[in-house]
Amino acid sequence: QIPFEELSKEVKINYENLQNLSYSSVISSNFSKIDTTAVFTAKWKNSVAEDDINKEKDKLYRWLKQKYSLDTLVLRREN
């Protein structure tokens, strides 16, 4: 389980260019096994340069993966 309220407070402090963050747990099957994947969707402010968004997205991905010891993680960008 991801403590989303605590996570969102930390993200707000560390990623000031982030406008919105959402989280869901996706369960999928290839019919031989079932996997659960943490899926985060992030929306950055429109005024942020594309290069800066890419750097912050990569940093956020690595931080989430490390902080919550996630084997599988998807970080999507919302436009």
PDB file of N, CA and C in Angstrom:
ATOM      1  N   GLN A   1       0.826  -1.194   0.000  1.00  0.00           N
ATOM      2  CA  GLN A   1       0.000   0.000   0.000  1.00  0.00           C
ATOM      3  C   GLN A   1       0.868   1.255   0.000  1.00  0.00           C
ATOM      4  N   ILE A   2       0.459   2.219  -0.764  1.00  0.00           N
ATOM      5  CA  ILE A   2       1.133   3.513  -0.849  1.00  0.00           C
ATOM      6  C   ILE A   2       0.361   4.497   0.029  1.00  0.00           C
ATOM      7  N   PRO A   3       1.025   5.096   1.016  1.00  0.00           N
ATOM      8  CA  PRO A   3       0.351   6.124   1.835  1.00  0.00           C
ATOM      9  C   PRO A   3       0.253   7.428   1.028  1.00  0.00           C
ATOM     10  N   PHE A   4      -0.798   7.518   0.207  1.00  0.00           N
ATOM     11  CA  PHE A   4      -0.863   8.574  -0.798  1.00  0.00           C
ATOM     12  C   PHE A   4      -0.906   9.982  -0.218  1.00  0.00           C
ATOM     13  N   GLU A   5      -1.570  10.178   0.886  1.00  0.00           N
ATOM     14  CA  GLU A   5      -1.642  11.523   1.476  1.00  0.00           C
ATOM     15  C   GLU A   5      -0.244  12.007   1.876  1.00  0.00           C
ATOM     16  N   GLU A   6       0.514  11.147   2.534  1.00  0.00           N
ATOM     17  CA  GLU A   6       1.887  11.488   2.923  1.00  0.00           C
ATOM     18  C   GLU A   6       2.760  11.689   1.683  1.00  0.00           C
ATOM     19  N   LEU A   7       2.604  10.800   0.720  1.00  0.00           N
ATOM     20  CA  LEU A   7       3.369  10.909  -0.528  1.00  0.00           C
ATOM     21  C   LEU A   7       3.102  12.238  -1.220  1.00  0.00           C
ATOM     22  N   SER A   8       1.848  12.629  -1.332  1.00  0.00           N
ATOM     23  CA  SER A   8       1.512  13.862  -2.041  1.00  0.00           C
ATOM     24  C   SER A   8       2.097  15.093  -1.354  1.00  0.00           C
ATOM     25  N   LYS A   9       2.169  15.076  -0.035  1.00  0.00           N
ATOM     26  CA  LYS A   9       2.786  16.199   0.690  1.00  0.00           C
ATOM     27  C   LYS A   9       4.275  16.296   0.381  1.00  0.00           C
ATOM     28  N   GLU A  10       4.960  15.161   0.363  1.00  0.00           N
ATOM     29  CA  GLU A  10       6.393  15.158   0.049  1.00  0.00           C
ATOM     30  C   GLU A  10       6.644  15.587  -1.387  1.00  0.00           C
ATOM     31  N   VAL A  11       5.820  15.094  -2.299  1.00  0.00           N
ATOM     32  CA  VAL A  11       5.990  15.443  -3.707  1.00  0.00           C
ATOM     33  C   VAL A  11       5.773  16.936  -3.919  1.00  0.00           C
ATOM     34  N   LYS A  12       4.799  17.504  -3.244  1.00  0.00           N
ATOM     35  CA  LYS A  12       4.520  18.940  -3.371  1.00  0.00           C
ATOM     36  C   LYS A  12       5.732  19.774  -2.942  1.00  0.00           C
ATOM     37  N   ILE A  13       6.430  19.332  -1.903  1.00  0.00           N
ATOM     38  CA  ILE A  13       7.620  20.037  -1.419  1.00  0.00           C
ATOM     39  C   ILE A  13       8.779  19.900  -2.402  1.00  0.00           C
ATOM     40  N   ASN A  14       8.975  18.698  -2.924  1.00  0.00           N
ATOM     41  CA  ASN A  14      10.158  18.410  -3.734  1.00  0.00           C
ATOM     42  C   ASN A  14      10.015  18.693  -5.224  1.00  0.00           C
ATOM     43  N   TYR A  15       8.799  18.798  -5.702  1.00  0.00           N
ATOM     44  CA  TYR A  15       8.561  19.001  -7.141  1.00  0.00           C
ATOM     45  C   TYR A  15       7.588  20.154  -7.322  1.00  0.00           C
ATOM     46  N   GLU A  16       8.100  21.368  -7.222  1.00  0.00           N
ATOM     47  CA  GLU A  16       7.239  22.551  -7.255  1.00  0.00           C
ATOM     48  C   GLU A  16       6.606  22.789  -8.625  1.00  0.00           C
ATOM     49  N   ASN A  17       7.158  22.181  -9.669  1.00  0.00           N
ATOM     50  CA  ASN A  17       6.584  22.346 -11.003  1.00  0.00           C
ATOM     51  C   ASN A  17       5.494  21.329 -11.311  1.00  0.00           C
ATOM     52  N   LEU A  18       5.237  20.434 -10.388  1.00  0.00           N
ATOM     53  CA  LEU A  18       4.203  19.427 -10.574  1.00  0.00           C
ATOM     54  C   LEU A  18       2.858  20.019 -10.194  1.00  0.00           C
ATOM     55  N   GLN A  19       1.893  19.871 -11.067  1.00  0.00           N
ATOM     56  CA  GLN A  19       0.563  20.446 -10.847  1.00  0.00           C
ATOM     57  C   GLN A  19      -0.389  19.429 -10.221  1.00  0.00           C
ATOM     58  N   ASN A  20      -0.233  18.155 -10.587  1.00  0.00           N
ATOM     59  CA  ASN A  20      -1.165  17.137 -10.128  1.00  0.00           C
ATOM     60  C   ASN A  20      -0.478  15.770 -10.152  1.00  0.00           C
ATOM     61  N   LEU A  21      -0.839  14.913  -9.198  1.00  0.00           N
ATOM     62  CA  LEU A  21      -0.318  13.551  -9.156  1.00  0.00           C
ATOM     63  C   LEU A  21      -1.449  12.612  -8.774  1.00  0.00           C
ATOM     64  N   SER A  22      -1.570  11.528  -9.501  1.00  0.00           N
ATOM     65  CA  SER A  22      -2.565  10.513  -9.155  1.00  0.00           C
ATOM     66  C   SER A  22      -1.894   9.152  -9.112  1.00  0.00           C
ATOM     67  N   TYR A  23      -2.556   8.219  -8.431  1.00  0.00           N
ATOM     68  CA  TYR A  23      -1.999   6.885  -8.236  1.00  0.00           C
ATOM     69  C   TYR A  23      -3.104   5.845  -8.349  1.00  0.00           C
ATOM     70  N   SER A  24      -2.755   4.733  -8.955  1.00  0.00           N
ATOM     71  CA  SER A  24      -3.664   3.586  -8.964  1.00  0.00           C
ATOM     72  C   SER A  24      -2.834   2.312  -8.976  1.00  0.00           C
ATOM     73  N   SER A  25      -3.454   1.263  -8.532  1.00  0.00           N
ATOM     74  CA  SER A  25      -2.832  -0.045  -8.537  1.00  0.00           C
ATOM     75  C   SER A  25      -3.551  -0.863  -9.600  1.00  0.00           C
ATOM     76  N   VAL A  26      -2.815  -1.290 -10.624  1.00  0.00           N
ATOM     77  CA  VAL A  26      -3.405  -1.993 -11.753  1.00  0.00           C
ATOM     78  C   VAL A  26      -3.079  -3.481 -11.647  1.00  0.00           C
ATOM     79  N   ILE A  27      -4.109  -4.290 -11.721  1.00  0.00           N
ATOM     80  CA  ILE A  27      -3.939  -5.737 -11.691  1.00  0.00           C
ATOM     81  C   ILE A  27      -4.124  -6.245 -13.116  1.00  0.00           C
ATOM     82  N   SER A  28      -3.133  -7.006 -13.595  1.00  0.00           N
ATOM     83  CA  SER A  28      -3.218  -7.530 -14.955  1.00  0.00           C
ATOM     84  C   SER A  28      -2.813  -9.001 -14.975  1.00  0.00           C
ATOM     85  N   SER A  29      -3.204  -9.666 -16.043  1.00  0.00           N
ATOM     86  CA  SER A  29      -2.906 -11.092 -16.171  1.00  0.00           C
ATOM     87  C   SER A  29      -2.519 -11.407 -17.608  1.00  0.00           C
ATOM     88  N   ASN A  30      -1.523 -12.274 -17.752  1.00  0.00           N
ATOM     89  CA  ASN A  30      -1.205 -12.815 -19.069  1.00  0.00           C
ATOM     90  C   ASN A  30      -1.761 -14.242 -19.174  1.00  0.00           C
ATOM     91  N   PHE A  31      -2.661 -14.572 -18.276  1.00  0.00           N
ATOM     92  CA  PHE A  31      -3.380 -15.840 -18.184  1.00  0.00           C
ATOM     93  C   PHE A  31      -2.544 -16.978 -17.621  1.00  0.00           C
ATOM     94  N   SER A  32      -1.287 -16.686 -17.278  1.00  0.00           N
ATOM     95  CA  SER A  32      -0.510 -17.682 -16.546  1.00  0.00           C
ATOM     96  C   SER A  32      -0.078 -17.141 -15.189  1.00  0.00           C
ATOM     97  N   LYS A  33      -0.089 -15.816 -15.064  1.00  0.00           N
ATOM     98  CA  LYS A  33       0.182 -15.203 -13.761  1.00  0.00           C
ATOM     99  C   LYS A  33      -0.493 -13.842 -13.685  1.00  0.00           C
ATOM    100  N   ILE A  34      -0.659 -13.388 -12.450  1.00  0.00           N
ATOM    101  CA  ILE A  34      -1.287 -12.091 -12.195  1.00  0.00           C
ATOM    102  C   ILE A  34      -0.239 -11.163 -11.592  1.00  0.00           C
ATOM    103  N   ASP A  35      -0.174  -9.954 -12.122  1.00  0.00           N
ATOM    104  CA  ASP A  35       0.765  -8.941 -11.637  1.00  0.00           C
ATOM    105  C   ASP A  35       0.004  -7.710 -11.177  1.00  0.00           C
ATOM    106  N   THR A  36       0.564  -7.053 -10.180  1.00  0.00           N
ATOM    107  CA  THR A  36       0.039  -5.771  -9.718  1.00  0.00           C
ATOM    108  C   THR A  36       1.110  -4.719  -9.976  1.00  0.00           C
ATOM    109  N   THR A  37       0.711  -3.639 -10.620  1.00  0.00           N
ATOM    110  CA  THR A  37       1.642  -2.572 -10.978  1.00  0.00           C
ATOM    111  C   THR A  37       1.166  -1.252 -10.394  1.00  0.00           C
ATOM    112  N   ALA A  38       2.088  -0.527  -9.779  1.00  0.00           N
ATOM    113  CA  ALA A  38       1.795   0.827  -9.302  1.00  0.00           C
ATOM    114  C   ALA A  38       1.875   1.772 -10.502  1.00  0.00           C
ATOM    115  N   VAL A  39       0.801   2.512 -10.729  1.00  0.00           N
ATOM    116  CA  VAL A  39       0.760   3.447 -11.855  1.00  0.00           C
ATOM    117  C   VAL A  39       0.527   4.852 -11.311  1.00  0.00           C
ATOM    118  N   PHE A  40       1.468   5.737 -11.600  1.00  0.00           N
ATOM    119  CA  PHE A  40       1.362   7.140 -11.206  1.00  0.00           C
ATOM    120  C   PHE A  40       1.180   7.971 -12.466  1.00  0.00           C
ATOM    121  N   THR A  41       0.349   8.982 -12.373  1.00  0.00           N
ATOM    122  CA  THR A  41       0.162   9.922 -13.474  1.00  0.00           C
ATOM    123  C   THR A  41       0.471  11.316 -12.946  1.00  0.00           C
ATOM    124  N   ALA A  42       1.396  11.980 -13.629  1.00  0.00           N
ATOM    125  CA  ALA A  42       1.856  13.297 -13.185  1.00  0.00           C
ATOM    126  C   ALA A  42       1.546  14.341 -14.249  1.00  0.00           C
ATOM    127  N   LYS A  43       1.117  15.496 -13.790  1.00  0.00           N
ATOM    128  CA  LYS A  43       0.874  16.622 -14.694  1.00  0.00           C
ATOM    129  C   LYS A  43       1.723  17.793 -14.228  1.00  0.00           C
ATOM    130  N   TRP A  44       2.566  18.276 -15.146  1.00  0.00           N
ATOM    131  CA  TRP A  44       3.414  19.421 -14.829  1.00  0.00           C
ATOM    132  C   TRP A  44       2.756  20.702 -15.312  1.00  0.00           C
ATOM    133  N   LYS A  45       3.154  21.788 -14.699  1.00  0.00           N
ATOM    134  CA  LYS A  45       2.633  23.099 -15.084  1.00  0.00           C
ATOM    135  C   LYS A  45       2.992  23.387 -16.540  1.00  0.00           C
ATOM    136  N   ASN A  46       2.108  24.078 -17.239  1.00  0.00           N
ATOM    137  CA  ASN A  46       2.307  24.383 -18.660  1.00  0.00           C
ATOM    138  C   ASN A  46       3.539  25.242 -18.918  1.00  0.00           C
ATOM    139  N   SER A  47       3.965  26.016 -17.942  1.00  0.00           N
ATOM    140  CA  SER A  47       5.083  26.935 -18.129  1.00  0.00           C
ATOM    141  C   SER A  47       6.447  26.244 -18.044  1.00  0.00           C
ATOM    142  N   VAL A  48       6.478  24.958 -17.725  1.00  0.00           N
ATOM    143  CA  VAL A  48       7.737  24.250 -17.539  1.00  0.00           C
ATOM    144  C   VAL A  48       8.267  23.763 -18.882  1.00  0.00           C
ATOM    145  N   ALA A  49       9.568  23.976 -19.112  1.00  0.00           N
ATOM    146  CA  ALA A  49      10.207  23.551 -20.358  1.00  0.00           C
ATOM    147  C   ALA A  49      10.235  22.028 -20.457  1.00  0.00           C
ATOM    148  N   GLU A  50      10.156  21.540 -21.676  1.00  0.00           N
ATOM    149  CA  GLU A  50      10.120  20.096 -21.932  1.00  0.00           C
ATOM    150  C   GLU A  50      11.331  19.363 -21.346  1.00  0.00           C
ATOM    151  N   ASP A  51      12.512  19.930 -21.484  1.00  0.00           N
ATOM    152  CA  ASP A  51      13.719  19.303 -20.924  1.00  0.00           C
ATOM    153  C   ASP A  51      13.632  19.182 -19.407  1.00  0.00           C
ATOM    154  N   ASP A  52      13.096  20.210 -18.759  1.00  0.00           N
ATOM    155  CA  ASP A  52      12.952  20.185 -17.301  1.00  0.00           C
ATOM    156  C   ASP A  52      11.928  19.133 -16.873  1.00  0.00           C
ATOM    157  N   ILE A  53      10.859  19.002 -17.634  1.00  0.00           N
ATOM    158  CA  ILE A  53       9.851  17.984 -17.329  1.00  0.00           C
ATOM    159  C   ILE A  53      10.467  16.594 -17.425  1.00  0.00           C
ATOM    160  N   ASN A  54      11.233  16.346 -18.476  1.00  0.00           N
ATOM    161  CA  ASN A  54      11.860  15.038 -18.646  1.00  0.00           C
ATOM    162  C   ASN A  54      12.816  14.712 -17.507  1.00  0.00           C
ATOM    163  N   LYS A  55      13.580  15.697 -17.058  1.00  0.00           N
ATOM    164  CA  LYS A  55      14.500  15.486 -15.938  1.00  0.00           C
ATOM    165  C   LYS A  55      13.736  15.208 -14.644  1.00  0.00           C
ATOM    166  N   GLU A  56      12.697  16.000 -14.386  1.00  0.00           N
ATOM    167  CA  GLU A  56      11.911  15.818 -13.168  1.00  0.00           C
ATOM    168  C   GLU A  56      11.148  14.493 -13.190  1.00  0.00           C
ATOM    169  N   LYS A  57      10.657  14.108 -14.347  1.00  0.00           N
ATOM    170  CA  LYS A  57       9.929  12.846 -14.466  1.00  0.00           C
ATOM    171  C   LYS A  57      10.857  11.678 -14.143  1.00  0.00           C
ATOM    172  N   ASP A  58      12.060  11.714 -14.679  1.00  0.00           N
ATOM    173  CA  ASP A  58      13.034  10.660 -14.408  1.00  0.00           C
ATOM    174  C   ASP A  58      13.400  10.616 -12.924  1.00  0.00           C
ATOM    175  N   LYS A  59      13.617  11.773 -12.350  1.00  0.00           N
ATOM    176  CA  LYS A  59      13.957  11.858 -10.926  1.00  0.00           C
ATOM    177  C   LYS A  59      12.806  11.347 -10.050  1.00  0.00           C
ATOM    178  N   LEU A  60      11.579  11.746 -10.378  1.00  0.00           N
ATOM    179  CA  LEU A  60      10.409  11.295  -9.630  1.00  0.00           C
ATOM    180  C   LEU A  60      10.247   9.776  -9.737  1.00  0.00           C
ATOM    181  N   TYR A  61      10.449   9.232 -10.923  1.00  0.00           N
ATOM    182  CA  TYR A  61      10.357   7.791 -11.141  1.00  0.00           C
ATOM    183  C   TYR A  61      11.356   7.048 -10.246  1.00  0.00           C
ATOM    184  N   ARG A  62      12.604   7.477 -10.280  1.00  0.00           N
ATOM    185  CA  ARG A  62      13.643   6.813  -9.472  1.00  0.00           C
ATOM    186  C   ARG A  62      13.354   6.946  -7.985  1.00  0.00           C
ATOM    187  N   TRP A  63      12.870   8.106  -7.554  1.00  0.00           N
ATOM    188  CA  TRP A  63      12.573   8.339  -6.143  1.00  0.00           C
ATOM    189  C   TRP A  63      11.422   7.459  -5.672  1.00  0.00           C
ATOM    190  N   LEU A  64      10.342   7.392  -6.445  1.00  0.00           N
ATOM    191  CA  LEU A  64       9.192   6.562  -6.078  1.00  0.00           C
ATOM    192  C   LEU A  64       9.591   5.086  -5.997  1.00  0.00           C
ATOM    193  N   LYS A  65      10.355   4.639  -6.972  1.00  0.00           N
ATOM    194  CA  LYS A  65      10.785   3.241  -7.017  1.00  0.00           C
ATOM    195  C   LYS A  65      11.618   2.888  -5.794  1.00  0.00           C
ATOM    196  N   GLN A  66      12.518   3.784  -5.411  1.00  0.00           N
ATOM    197  CA  GLN A  66      13.382   3.560  -4.249  1.00  0.00           C
ATOM    198  C   GLN A  66      12.606   3.694  -2.936  1.00  0.00           C
ATOM    199  N   LYS A  67      11.848   4.740  -2.798  1.00  0.00           N
ATOM    200  CA  LYS A  67      11.156   5.022  -1.541  1.00  0.00           C
ATOM    201  C   LYS A  67      10.178   3.916  -1.152  1.00  0.00           C
ATOM    202  N   TYR A  68       9.474   3.383  -2.137  1.00  0.00           N
ATOM    203  CA  TYR A  68       8.449   2.388  -1.843  1.00  0.00           C
ATOM    204  C   TYR A  68       8.852   0.966  -2.254  1.00  0.00           C
ATOM    205  N   SER A  69      10.116   0.775  -2.588  1.00  0.00           N
ATOM    206  CA  SER A  69      10.658  -0.550  -2.950  1.00  0.00           C
ATOM    207  C   SER A  69       9.765  -1.262  -3.969  1.00  0.00           C
ATOM    208  N   LEU A  70       9.486  -0.564  -5.061  1.00  0.00           N
ATOM    209  CA  LEU A  70       8.593  -1.097  -6.085  1.00  0.00           C
ATOM    210  C   LEU A  70       9.386  -1.818  -7.172  1.00  0.00           C
ATOM    211  N   ASP A  71       8.994  -3.049  -7.448  1.00  0.00           N
ATOM    212  CA  ASP A  71       9.618  -3.792  -8.544  1.00  0.00           C
ATOM    213  C   ASP A  71       9.135  -3.267  -9.885  1.00  0.00           C
ATOM    214  N   THR A  72       7.842  -3.040  -9.965  1.00  0.00           N
ATOM    215  CA  THR A  72       7.255  -2.531 -11.199  1.00  0.00           C
ATOM    216  C   THR A  72       6.543  -1.222 -10.907  1.00  0.00           C
ATOM    217  N   LEU A  73       6.792  -0.272 -11.764  1.00  0.00           N
ATOM    218  CA  LEU A  73       6.245   1.073 -11.585  1.00  0.00           C
ATOM    219  C   LEU A  73       6.085   1.707 -12.952  1.00  0.00           C
ATOM    220  N   VAL A  74       4.965   2.352 -13.162  1.00  0.00           N
ATOM    221  CA  VAL A  74       4.731   3.111 -14.378  1.00  0.00           C
ATOM    222  C   VAL A  74       4.461   4.542 -13.963  1.00  0.00           C
ATOM    223  N   LEU A  75       5.176   5.471 -14.605  1.00  0.00           N
ATOM    224  CA  LEU A  75       4.942   6.901 -14.380  1.00  0.00           C
ATOM    225  C   LEU A  75       4.534   7.499 -15.705  1.00  0.00           C
ATOM    226  N   ARG A  76       3.294   7.901 -15.788  1.00  0.00           N
ATOM    227  CA  ARG A  76       2.760   8.491 -17.014  1.00  0.00           C
ATOM    228  C   ARG A  76       2.713   9.997 -16.886  1.00  0.00           C
ATOM    229  N   ARG A  77       2.781  10.627 -18.028  1.00  0.00           N
ATOM    230  CA  ARG A  77       2.671  12.084 -18.054  1.00  0.00           C
ATOM    231  C   ARG A  77       1.306  12.470 -18.616  1.00  0.00           C
ATOM    232  N   GLU A  78       0.602  13.295 -17.866  1.00  0.00           N
ATOM    233  CA  GLU A  78      -0.686  13.821 -18.330  1.00  0.00           C
ATOM    234  C   GLU A  78      -0.435  15.159 -18.995  1.00  0.00           C
ATOM    235  N   ASN A  79      -1.059  15.356 -20.130  1.00  0.00           N
ATOM    236  CA  ASN A  79      -0.884  16.634 -20.848  1.00  0.00           C
ATOM    237  C   ASN A  79      -1.927  17.630 -20.439  1.00  0.00           C
TER     238      ASN A  79
END
